[in-house]
CSV table of C-alpha atoms in Angstrom, one decimal:
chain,number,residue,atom,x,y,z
A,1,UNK,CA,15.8,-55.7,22.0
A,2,UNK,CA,14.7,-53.2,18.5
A,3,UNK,CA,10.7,-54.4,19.9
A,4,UNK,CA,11.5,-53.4,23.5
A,5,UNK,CA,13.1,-50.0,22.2
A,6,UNK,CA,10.0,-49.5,19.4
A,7,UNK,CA,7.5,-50.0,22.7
A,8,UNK,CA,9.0,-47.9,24.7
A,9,UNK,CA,9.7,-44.8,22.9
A,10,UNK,CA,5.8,-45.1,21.3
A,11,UNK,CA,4.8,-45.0,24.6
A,12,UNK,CA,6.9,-41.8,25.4
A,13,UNK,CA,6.1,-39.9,22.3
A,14,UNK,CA,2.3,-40.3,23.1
A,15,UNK,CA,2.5,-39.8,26.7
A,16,UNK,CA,4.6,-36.4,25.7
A,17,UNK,CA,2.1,-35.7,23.1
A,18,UNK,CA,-1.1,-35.7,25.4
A,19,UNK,CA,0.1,-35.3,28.6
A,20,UNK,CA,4.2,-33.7,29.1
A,21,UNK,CA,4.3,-31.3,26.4
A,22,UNK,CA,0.7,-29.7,28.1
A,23,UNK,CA,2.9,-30.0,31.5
A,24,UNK,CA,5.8,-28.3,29.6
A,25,UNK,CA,3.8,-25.7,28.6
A,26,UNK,CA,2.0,-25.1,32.0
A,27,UNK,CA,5.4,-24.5,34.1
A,28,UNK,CA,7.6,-22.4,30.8
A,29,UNK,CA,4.0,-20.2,30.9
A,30,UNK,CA,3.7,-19.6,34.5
A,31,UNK,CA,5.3,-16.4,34.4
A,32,UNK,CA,4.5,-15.1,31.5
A,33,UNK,CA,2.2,-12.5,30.9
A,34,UNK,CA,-0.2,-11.5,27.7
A,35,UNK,CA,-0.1,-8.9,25.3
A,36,UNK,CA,-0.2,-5.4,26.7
A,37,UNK,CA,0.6,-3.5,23.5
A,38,UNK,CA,-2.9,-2.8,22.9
A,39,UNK,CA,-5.4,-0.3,21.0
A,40,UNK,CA,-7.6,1.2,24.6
A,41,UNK,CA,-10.0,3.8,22.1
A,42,UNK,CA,-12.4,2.4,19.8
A,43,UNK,CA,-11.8,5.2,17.8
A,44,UNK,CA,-7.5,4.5,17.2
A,45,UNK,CA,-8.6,0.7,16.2
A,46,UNK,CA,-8.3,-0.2,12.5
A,47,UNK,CA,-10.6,-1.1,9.4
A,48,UNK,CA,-11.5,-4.4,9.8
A,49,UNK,CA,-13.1,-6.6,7.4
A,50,UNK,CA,-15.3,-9.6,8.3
A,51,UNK,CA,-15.1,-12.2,5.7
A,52,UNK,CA,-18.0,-15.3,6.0
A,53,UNK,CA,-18.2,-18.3,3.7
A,54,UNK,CA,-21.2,-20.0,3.7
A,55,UNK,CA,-23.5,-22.7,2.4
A,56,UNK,CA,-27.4,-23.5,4.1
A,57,UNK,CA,-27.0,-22.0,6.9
A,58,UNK,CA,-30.4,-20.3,7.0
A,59,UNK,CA,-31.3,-21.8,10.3
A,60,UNK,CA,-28.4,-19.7,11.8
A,61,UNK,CA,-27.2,-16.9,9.1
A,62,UNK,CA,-29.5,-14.2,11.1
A,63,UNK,CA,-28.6,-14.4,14.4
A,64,UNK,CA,-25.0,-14.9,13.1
A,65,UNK,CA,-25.0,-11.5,11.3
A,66,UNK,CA,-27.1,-9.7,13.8
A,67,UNK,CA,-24.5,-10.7,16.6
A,68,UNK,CA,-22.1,-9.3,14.5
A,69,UNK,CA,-24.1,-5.8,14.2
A,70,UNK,CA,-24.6,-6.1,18.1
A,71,UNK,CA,-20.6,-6.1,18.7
A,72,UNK,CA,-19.4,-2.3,20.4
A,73,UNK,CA,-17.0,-2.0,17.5
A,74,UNK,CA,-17.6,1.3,15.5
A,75,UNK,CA,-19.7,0.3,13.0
A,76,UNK,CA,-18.1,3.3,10.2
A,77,UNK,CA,-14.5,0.9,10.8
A,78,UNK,CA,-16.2,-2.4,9.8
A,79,UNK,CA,-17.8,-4.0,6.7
A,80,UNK,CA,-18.8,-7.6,6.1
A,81,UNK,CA,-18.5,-9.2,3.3
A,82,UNK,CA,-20.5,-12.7,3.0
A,83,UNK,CA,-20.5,-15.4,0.2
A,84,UNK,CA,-22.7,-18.0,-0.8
A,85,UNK,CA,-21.3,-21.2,-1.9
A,86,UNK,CA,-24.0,-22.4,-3.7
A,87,UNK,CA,-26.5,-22.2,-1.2
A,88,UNK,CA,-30.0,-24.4,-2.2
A,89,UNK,CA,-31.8,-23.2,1.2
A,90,UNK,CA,-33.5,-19.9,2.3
A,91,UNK,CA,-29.8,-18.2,3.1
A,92,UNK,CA,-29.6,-16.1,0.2
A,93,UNK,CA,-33.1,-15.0,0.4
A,94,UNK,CA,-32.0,-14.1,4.2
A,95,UNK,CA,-28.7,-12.1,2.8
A,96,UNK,CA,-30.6,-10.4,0.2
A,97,UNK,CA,-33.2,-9.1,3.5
A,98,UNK,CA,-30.8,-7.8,5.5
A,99,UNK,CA,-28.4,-6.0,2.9
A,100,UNK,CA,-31.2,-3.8,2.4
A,101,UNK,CA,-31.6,-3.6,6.2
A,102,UNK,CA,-27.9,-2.9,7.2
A,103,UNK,CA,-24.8,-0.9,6.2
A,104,UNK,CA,-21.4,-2.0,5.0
A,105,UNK,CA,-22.6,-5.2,4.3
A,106,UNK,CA,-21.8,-7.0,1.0
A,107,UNK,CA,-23.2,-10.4,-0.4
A,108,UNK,CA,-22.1,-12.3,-3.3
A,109,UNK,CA,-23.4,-15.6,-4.5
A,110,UNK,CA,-21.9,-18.3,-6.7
A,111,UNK,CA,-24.5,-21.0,-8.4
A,112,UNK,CA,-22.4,-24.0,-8.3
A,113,UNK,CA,-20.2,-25.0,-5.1
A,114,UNK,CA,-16.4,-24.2,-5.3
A,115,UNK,CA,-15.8,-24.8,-1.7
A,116,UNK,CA,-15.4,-22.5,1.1
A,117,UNK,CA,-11.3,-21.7,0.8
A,118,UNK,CA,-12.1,-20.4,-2.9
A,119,UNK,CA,-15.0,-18.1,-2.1
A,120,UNK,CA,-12.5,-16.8,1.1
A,121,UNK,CA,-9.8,-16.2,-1.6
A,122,UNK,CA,-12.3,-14.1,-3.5
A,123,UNK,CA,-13.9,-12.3,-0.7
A,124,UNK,CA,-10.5,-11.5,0.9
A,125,UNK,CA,-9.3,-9.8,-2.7
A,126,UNK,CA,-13.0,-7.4,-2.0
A,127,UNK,CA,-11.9,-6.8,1.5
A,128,UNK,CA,-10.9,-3.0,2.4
A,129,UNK,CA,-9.7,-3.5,6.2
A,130,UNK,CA,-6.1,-3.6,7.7
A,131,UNK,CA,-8.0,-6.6,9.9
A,132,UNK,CA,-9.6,-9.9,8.5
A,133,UNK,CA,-11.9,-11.6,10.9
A,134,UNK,CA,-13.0,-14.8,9.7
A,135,UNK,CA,-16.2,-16.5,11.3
A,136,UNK,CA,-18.4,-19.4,10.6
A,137,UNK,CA,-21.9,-18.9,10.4
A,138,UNK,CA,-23.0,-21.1,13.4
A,139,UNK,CA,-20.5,-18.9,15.7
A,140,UNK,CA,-22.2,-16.3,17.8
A,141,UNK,CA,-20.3,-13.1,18.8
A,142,UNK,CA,-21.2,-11.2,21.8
A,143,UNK,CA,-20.5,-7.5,22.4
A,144,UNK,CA,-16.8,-7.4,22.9
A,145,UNK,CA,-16.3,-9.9,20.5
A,146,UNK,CA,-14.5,-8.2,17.8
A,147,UNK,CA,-12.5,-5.0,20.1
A,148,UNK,CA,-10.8,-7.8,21.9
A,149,UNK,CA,-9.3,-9.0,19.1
A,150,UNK,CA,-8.5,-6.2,17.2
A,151,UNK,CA,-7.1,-4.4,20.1
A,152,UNK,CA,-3.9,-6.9,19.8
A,153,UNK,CA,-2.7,-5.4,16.4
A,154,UNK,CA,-1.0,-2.6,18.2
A,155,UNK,CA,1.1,-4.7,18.9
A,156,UNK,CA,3.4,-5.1,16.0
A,157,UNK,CA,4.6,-8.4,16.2
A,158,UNK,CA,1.1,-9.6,16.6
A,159,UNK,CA,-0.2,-11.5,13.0
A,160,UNK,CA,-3.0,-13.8,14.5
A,161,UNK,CA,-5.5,-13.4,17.4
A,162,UNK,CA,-8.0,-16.3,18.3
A,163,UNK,CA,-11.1,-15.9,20.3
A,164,UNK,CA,-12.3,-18.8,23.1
A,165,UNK,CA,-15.1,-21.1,21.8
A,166,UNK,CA,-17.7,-21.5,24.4
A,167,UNK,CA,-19.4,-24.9,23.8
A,168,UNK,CA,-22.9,-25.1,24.2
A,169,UNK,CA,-25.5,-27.8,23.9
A,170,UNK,CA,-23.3,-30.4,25.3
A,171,UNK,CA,-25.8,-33.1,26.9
A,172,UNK,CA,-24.9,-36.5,28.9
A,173,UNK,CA,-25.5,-38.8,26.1
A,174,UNK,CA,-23.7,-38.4,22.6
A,175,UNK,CA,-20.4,-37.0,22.5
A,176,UNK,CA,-20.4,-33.6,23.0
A,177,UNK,CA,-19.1,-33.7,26.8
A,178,UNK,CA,-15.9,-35.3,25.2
A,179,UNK,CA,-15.7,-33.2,22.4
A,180,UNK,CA,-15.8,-30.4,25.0
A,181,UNK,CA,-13.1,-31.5,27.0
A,182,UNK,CA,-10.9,-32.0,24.5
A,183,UNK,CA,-11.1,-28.8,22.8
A,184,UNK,CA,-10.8,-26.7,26.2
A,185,UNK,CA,-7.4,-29.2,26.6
A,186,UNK,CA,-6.2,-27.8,23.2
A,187,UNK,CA,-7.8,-23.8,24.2
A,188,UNK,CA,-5.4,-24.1,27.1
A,189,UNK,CA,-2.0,-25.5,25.1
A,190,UNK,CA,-2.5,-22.8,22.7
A,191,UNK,CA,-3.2,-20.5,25.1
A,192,UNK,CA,0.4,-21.1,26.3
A,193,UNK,CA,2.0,-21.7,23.4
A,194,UNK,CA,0.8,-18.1,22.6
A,195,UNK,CA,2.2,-16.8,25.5
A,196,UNK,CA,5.2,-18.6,25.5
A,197,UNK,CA,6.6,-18.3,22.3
A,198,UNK,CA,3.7,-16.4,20.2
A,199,UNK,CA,3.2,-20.2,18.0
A,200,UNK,CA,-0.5,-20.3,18.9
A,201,UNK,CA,-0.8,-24.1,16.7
A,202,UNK,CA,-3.8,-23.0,14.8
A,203,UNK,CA,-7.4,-20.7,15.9
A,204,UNK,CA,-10.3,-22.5,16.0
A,205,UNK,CA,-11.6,-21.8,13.5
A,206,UNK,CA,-14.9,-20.3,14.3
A,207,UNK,CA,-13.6,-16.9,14.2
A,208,UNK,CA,-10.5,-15.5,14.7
A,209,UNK,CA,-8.3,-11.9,13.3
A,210,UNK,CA,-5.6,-11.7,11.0
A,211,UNK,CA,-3.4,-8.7,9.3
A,212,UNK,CA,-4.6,-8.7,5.4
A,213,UNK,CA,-1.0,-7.9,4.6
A,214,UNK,CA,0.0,-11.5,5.7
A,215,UNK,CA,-2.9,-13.2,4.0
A,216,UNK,CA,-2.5,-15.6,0.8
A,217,UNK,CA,-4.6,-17.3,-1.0
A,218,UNK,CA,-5.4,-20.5,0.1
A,219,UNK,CA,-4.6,-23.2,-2.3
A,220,UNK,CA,-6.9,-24.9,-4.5
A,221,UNK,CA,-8.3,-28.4,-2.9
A,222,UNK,CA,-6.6,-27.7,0.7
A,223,UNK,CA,-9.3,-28.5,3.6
A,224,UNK,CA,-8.0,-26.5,6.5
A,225,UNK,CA,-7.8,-23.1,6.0
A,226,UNK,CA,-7.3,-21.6,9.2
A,227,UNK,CA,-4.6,-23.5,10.0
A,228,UNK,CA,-2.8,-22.8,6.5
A,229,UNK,CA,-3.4,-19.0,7.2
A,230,UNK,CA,-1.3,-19.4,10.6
A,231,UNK,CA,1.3,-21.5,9.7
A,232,UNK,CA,1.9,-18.6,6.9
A,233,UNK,CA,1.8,-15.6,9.8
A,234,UNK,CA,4.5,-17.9,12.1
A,235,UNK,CA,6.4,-18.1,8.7
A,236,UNK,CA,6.3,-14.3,8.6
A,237,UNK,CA,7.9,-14.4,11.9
A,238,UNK,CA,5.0,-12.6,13.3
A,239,UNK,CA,3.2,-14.0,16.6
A,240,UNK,CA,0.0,-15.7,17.2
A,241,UNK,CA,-2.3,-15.6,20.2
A,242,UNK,CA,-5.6,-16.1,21.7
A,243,UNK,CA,-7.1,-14.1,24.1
A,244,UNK,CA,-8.7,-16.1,27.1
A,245,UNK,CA,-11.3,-13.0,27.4
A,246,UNK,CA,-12.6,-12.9,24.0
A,247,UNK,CA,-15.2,-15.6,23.7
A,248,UNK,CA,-17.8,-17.0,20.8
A,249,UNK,CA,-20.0,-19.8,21.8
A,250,UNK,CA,-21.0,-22.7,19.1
A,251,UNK,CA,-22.8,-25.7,19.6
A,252,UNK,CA,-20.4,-28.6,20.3
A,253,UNK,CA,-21.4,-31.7,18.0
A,254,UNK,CA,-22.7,-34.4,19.6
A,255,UNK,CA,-23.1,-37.1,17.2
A,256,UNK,CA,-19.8,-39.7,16.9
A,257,UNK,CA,-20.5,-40.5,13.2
A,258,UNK,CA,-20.9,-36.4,12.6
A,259,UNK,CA,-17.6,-35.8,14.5
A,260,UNK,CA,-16.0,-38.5,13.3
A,261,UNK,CA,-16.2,-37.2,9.6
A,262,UNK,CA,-15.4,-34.3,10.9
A,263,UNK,CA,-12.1,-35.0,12.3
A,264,UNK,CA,-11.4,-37.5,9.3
A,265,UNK,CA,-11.8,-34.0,6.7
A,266,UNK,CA,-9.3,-32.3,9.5
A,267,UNK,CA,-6.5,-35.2,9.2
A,268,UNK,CA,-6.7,-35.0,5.7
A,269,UNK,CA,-6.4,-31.4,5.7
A,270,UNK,CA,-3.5,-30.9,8.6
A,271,UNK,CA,-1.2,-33.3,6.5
A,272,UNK,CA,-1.4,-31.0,3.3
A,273,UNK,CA,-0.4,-28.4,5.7
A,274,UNK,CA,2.3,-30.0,6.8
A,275,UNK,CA,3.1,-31.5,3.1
A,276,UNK,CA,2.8,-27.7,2.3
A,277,UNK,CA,5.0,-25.9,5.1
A,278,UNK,CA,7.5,-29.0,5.6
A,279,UNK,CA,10.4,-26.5,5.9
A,280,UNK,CA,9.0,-24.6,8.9
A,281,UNK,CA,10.3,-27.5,10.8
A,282,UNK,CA,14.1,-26.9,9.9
A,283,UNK,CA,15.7,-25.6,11.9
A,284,UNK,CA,14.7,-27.6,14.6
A,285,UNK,CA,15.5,-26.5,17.4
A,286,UNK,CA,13.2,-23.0,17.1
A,287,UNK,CA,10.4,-22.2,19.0
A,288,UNK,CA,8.0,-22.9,16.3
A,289,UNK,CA,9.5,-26.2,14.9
A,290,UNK,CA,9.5,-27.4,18.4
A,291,UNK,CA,5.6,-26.6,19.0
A,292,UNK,CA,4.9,-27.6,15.5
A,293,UNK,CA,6.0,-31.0,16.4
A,294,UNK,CA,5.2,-31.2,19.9
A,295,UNK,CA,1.6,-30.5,19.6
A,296,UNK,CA,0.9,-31.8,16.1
A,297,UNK,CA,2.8,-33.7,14.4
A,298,UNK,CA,3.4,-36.2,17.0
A,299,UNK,CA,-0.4,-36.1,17.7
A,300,UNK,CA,-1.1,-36.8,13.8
A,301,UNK,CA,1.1,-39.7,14.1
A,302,UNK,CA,-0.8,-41.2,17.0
A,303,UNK,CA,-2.4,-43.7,15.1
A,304,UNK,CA,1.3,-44.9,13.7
A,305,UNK,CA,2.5,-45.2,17.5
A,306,UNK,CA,-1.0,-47.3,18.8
A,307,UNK,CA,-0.4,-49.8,16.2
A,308,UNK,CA,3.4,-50.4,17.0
A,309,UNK,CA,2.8,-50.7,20.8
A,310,UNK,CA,0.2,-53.5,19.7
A,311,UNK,CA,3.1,-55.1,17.5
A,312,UNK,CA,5.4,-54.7,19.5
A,313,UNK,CA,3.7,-56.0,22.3
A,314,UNK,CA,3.1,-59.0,20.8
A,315,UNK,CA,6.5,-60.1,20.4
A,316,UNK,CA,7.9,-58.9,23.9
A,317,UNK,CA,5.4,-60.2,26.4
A,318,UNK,CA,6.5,-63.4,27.4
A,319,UNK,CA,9.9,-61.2,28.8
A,320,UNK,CA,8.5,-59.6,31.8
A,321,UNK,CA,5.3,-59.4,33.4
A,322,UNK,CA,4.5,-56.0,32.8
A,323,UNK,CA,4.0,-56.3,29.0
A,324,UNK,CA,1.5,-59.2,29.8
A,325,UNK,CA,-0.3,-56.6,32.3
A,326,UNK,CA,0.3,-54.1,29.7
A,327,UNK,CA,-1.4,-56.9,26.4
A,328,UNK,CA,-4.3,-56.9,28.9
A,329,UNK,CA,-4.5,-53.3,29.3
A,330,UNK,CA,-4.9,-53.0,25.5
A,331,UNK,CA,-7.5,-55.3,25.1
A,332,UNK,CA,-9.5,-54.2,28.0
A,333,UNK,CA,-9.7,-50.8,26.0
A,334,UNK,CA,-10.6,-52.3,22.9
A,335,UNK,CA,-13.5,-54.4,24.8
A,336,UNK,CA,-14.6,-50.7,26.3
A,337,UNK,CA,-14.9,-49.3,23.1
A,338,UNK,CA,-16.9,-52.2,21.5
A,339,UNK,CA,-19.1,-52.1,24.4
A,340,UNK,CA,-19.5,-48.3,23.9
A,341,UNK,CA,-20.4,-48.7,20.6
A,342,UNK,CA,-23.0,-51.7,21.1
A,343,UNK,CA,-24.8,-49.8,24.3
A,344,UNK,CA,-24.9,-46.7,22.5
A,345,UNK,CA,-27.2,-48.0,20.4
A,346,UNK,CA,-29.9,-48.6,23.1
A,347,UNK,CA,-29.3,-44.7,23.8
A,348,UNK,CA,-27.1,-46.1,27.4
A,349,UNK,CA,-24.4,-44.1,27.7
A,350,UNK,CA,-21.0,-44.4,30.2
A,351,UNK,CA,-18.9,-41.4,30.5
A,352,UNK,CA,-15.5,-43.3,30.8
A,353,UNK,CA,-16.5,-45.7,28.2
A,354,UNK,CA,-17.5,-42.7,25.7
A,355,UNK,CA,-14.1,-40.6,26.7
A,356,UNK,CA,-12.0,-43.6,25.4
A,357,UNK,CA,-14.2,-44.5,22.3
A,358,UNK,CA,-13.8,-40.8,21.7
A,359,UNK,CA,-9.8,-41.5,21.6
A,360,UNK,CA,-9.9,-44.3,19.4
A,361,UNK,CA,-12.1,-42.8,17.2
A,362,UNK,CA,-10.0,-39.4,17.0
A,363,UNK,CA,-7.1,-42.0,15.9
A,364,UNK,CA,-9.0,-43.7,13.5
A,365,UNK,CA,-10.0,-40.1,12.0
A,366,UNK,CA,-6.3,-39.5,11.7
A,367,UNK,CA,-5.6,-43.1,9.7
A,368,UNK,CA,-8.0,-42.4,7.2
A,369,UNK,CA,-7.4,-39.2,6.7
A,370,UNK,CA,-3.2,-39.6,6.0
A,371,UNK,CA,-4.7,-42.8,3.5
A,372,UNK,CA,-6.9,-39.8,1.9
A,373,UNK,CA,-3.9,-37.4,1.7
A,374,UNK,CA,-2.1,-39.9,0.2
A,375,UNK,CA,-5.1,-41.1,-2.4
A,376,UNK,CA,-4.9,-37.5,-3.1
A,377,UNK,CA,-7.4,-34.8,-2.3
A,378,UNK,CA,-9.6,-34.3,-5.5
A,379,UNK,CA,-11.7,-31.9,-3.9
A,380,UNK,CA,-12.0,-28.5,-1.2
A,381,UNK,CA,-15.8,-29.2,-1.2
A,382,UNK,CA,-17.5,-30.8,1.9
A,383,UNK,CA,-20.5,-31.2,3.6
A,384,UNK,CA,-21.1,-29.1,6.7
A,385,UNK,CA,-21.1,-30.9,10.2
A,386,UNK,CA,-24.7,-31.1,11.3
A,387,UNK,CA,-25.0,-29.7,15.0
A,388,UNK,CA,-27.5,-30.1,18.2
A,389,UNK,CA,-29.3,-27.3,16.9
């Protein structure tokens, strides 16, 4: 009976994960509408400062910053402030070009790498705006890029707003049409989470606003930033958002291995977050407890639930029919994968086949990423993931 229970109620916690929490979220949001508390003059908005980590990037860094300098927002309200992590390319040569060419704009370099949460921390303690924005070098503003999200802080209660990536590059081979559907799956949940309850579960990444007055520094070794810096606003009981309007566009990875790495560094990360901010889940009945562990902690421990249906399966199936049908229905997924992965190689690619050797490999991001938590993360230092550029 404790295998037929253990089946079951993996099932149900994945199934709520990917699939009934989203459907939660779509009918409790339905109703709701966004922010309206909202700065309409460019002239009432606040000093903002945008803070940029980064480390050979020189095939982007210019078009980067010149989107930047492109955005309507009054340019006398906004500095940037950019640091080199070591950088062995051309991007310092670039910075040191256009601080000469352009005002407000700082540039600091370090000669050895300390990883990119450590040059934040010190770039943040330069910063003179009310407003962070935080961007990654391959993310391309357009015009209202930076208004829409600073326009939120009028709102008081507001402590986070995210931007909408919009994914470019994404071709029929690779994995960038799965990578794209998946992350405008999680846009959407946050979207409504945001709305909702104001428990946006984590920006993007690629850039996003905060208040400076709810920033801290990021700890030593931690690999998700982003996601550190909003669980911190939520504990501050202030909301986060995104706004559906305000849109970036990056180049959506398309390579598994890339991705896969990726991911792996993400897992890692997310579980010294939650290791970090265990206690935002008690109470736990609270909005934010509840979409802490609806849309990620359950999701982290995917890989956890997979294996016990497997187990599980294997000592129930001879008892009814369906958990033969359902020992078949697992191994048919596994065969679909491996002949994803073999076919690949001759550049022949299968759209379902890719979307479920996308899932598995997501999973098996998250094993080894709790095993490297556990092992102990000696380092914040990574390698960048290589795009379609």
């Amino acid at each position: 009976m404790i295998w037929i229970i253990i089946f079951w109620t993996s099932i149900f916690l994945l199934l709520y994960s990917y699939i009934l929490y989203p459907a939660l979220l779509r009918i409790l949001a339905c109703r709701k509408q966004s922010n309206r508390i909202v700065y309409s003059k460019n002239g009432d908005m606040p000093d903002i400062s945008v803070i940029m980590s980064v480390y050979n990037e020189e095939k982007v860094l210019e078009n980067k910053i010149n989107s930047i300098y492109s955005t309507s927002f009054p340019k006398g309200k906004m500095e940037v402030i950019i640091g080199s992590d070591g950088s062995c390319d051309q991007s310092e040569e670039i910075l040191r070009k256009m601080k000469k060419e352009l005002t407000n704009f700082s540039f600091y370099h370090s000669n050895i790498r300390r990883g990119k949460p450590n040059v934040l921390n010190d770039l943040v303690s330069k910063a003179k705006g009310d407003i962070l924005i935080f961007t990654d070098a391959n993310v391309l503003l357009n015009e209202s890029t930076i208004t829409g999200l600073v326009k939120h802080f009028k709102n008081p209660e507001i402590g986070l707003v995210d931007s909408i990536m919009i994914n470019t590059g994404i071709k029929k081979n690779g994995i960038s049409r799965q990578e794209s559907a998946y992350i405008s799956m999680e846009v959407d949940m946050k979207h409504r989470e945001g709305l909702v309850w104001g428990t946006m579960m984590g920006p993007f990444g690629g850039c996003y606003a905060m208040r400076k007055n709810l920033f801290i520094p990021i700890p030593d070794n931690f690999l998700v930033d982003d996601f550190f810096l909003n669980l911190n606003v939520l504990k501050n009981r202030k909301k986060s958002i995104n706004d559906m309007k305000v849109t970036v566009s990056e180049d959506v990875s398309d390579m598994l291995m890339e991705e896969f790495r990726r991911k792996k560094r993400i897992a890692a990360g997310s579980f010294q977050n939650l290791s970090h901010y265990a206690g935002l889940l008690w109470p736990p009945y609270t909005s934010l407890s509840f979409s802490f562990i609806s849309h990620k902690i359950l999701r982290w421990f995917g890989p956890l639930f997979l294996i016990l249906i497997i187990i599980s399966n294997a000592f129930i199936f001879m008892r009814n029919e369906i958990y033969i049908y359902s020992i078949y229905l697992e191994g048919t997924l596994i065969i679909i994968t491996i002949i994803d992965l073999i076919v690949s190689r001759f550049n022949k690619h299968i759209a379902f086949f890719r979307y479920v050797t996308h899932f598995f490999s997501m999973n098996l991001a998250l094993s080894l990423g709790l095993i490297n938590f556990l092992k102990g993360i000696k380092t914040n230092v990574w390698e960048p993931t290589k795009r379609n550029q």
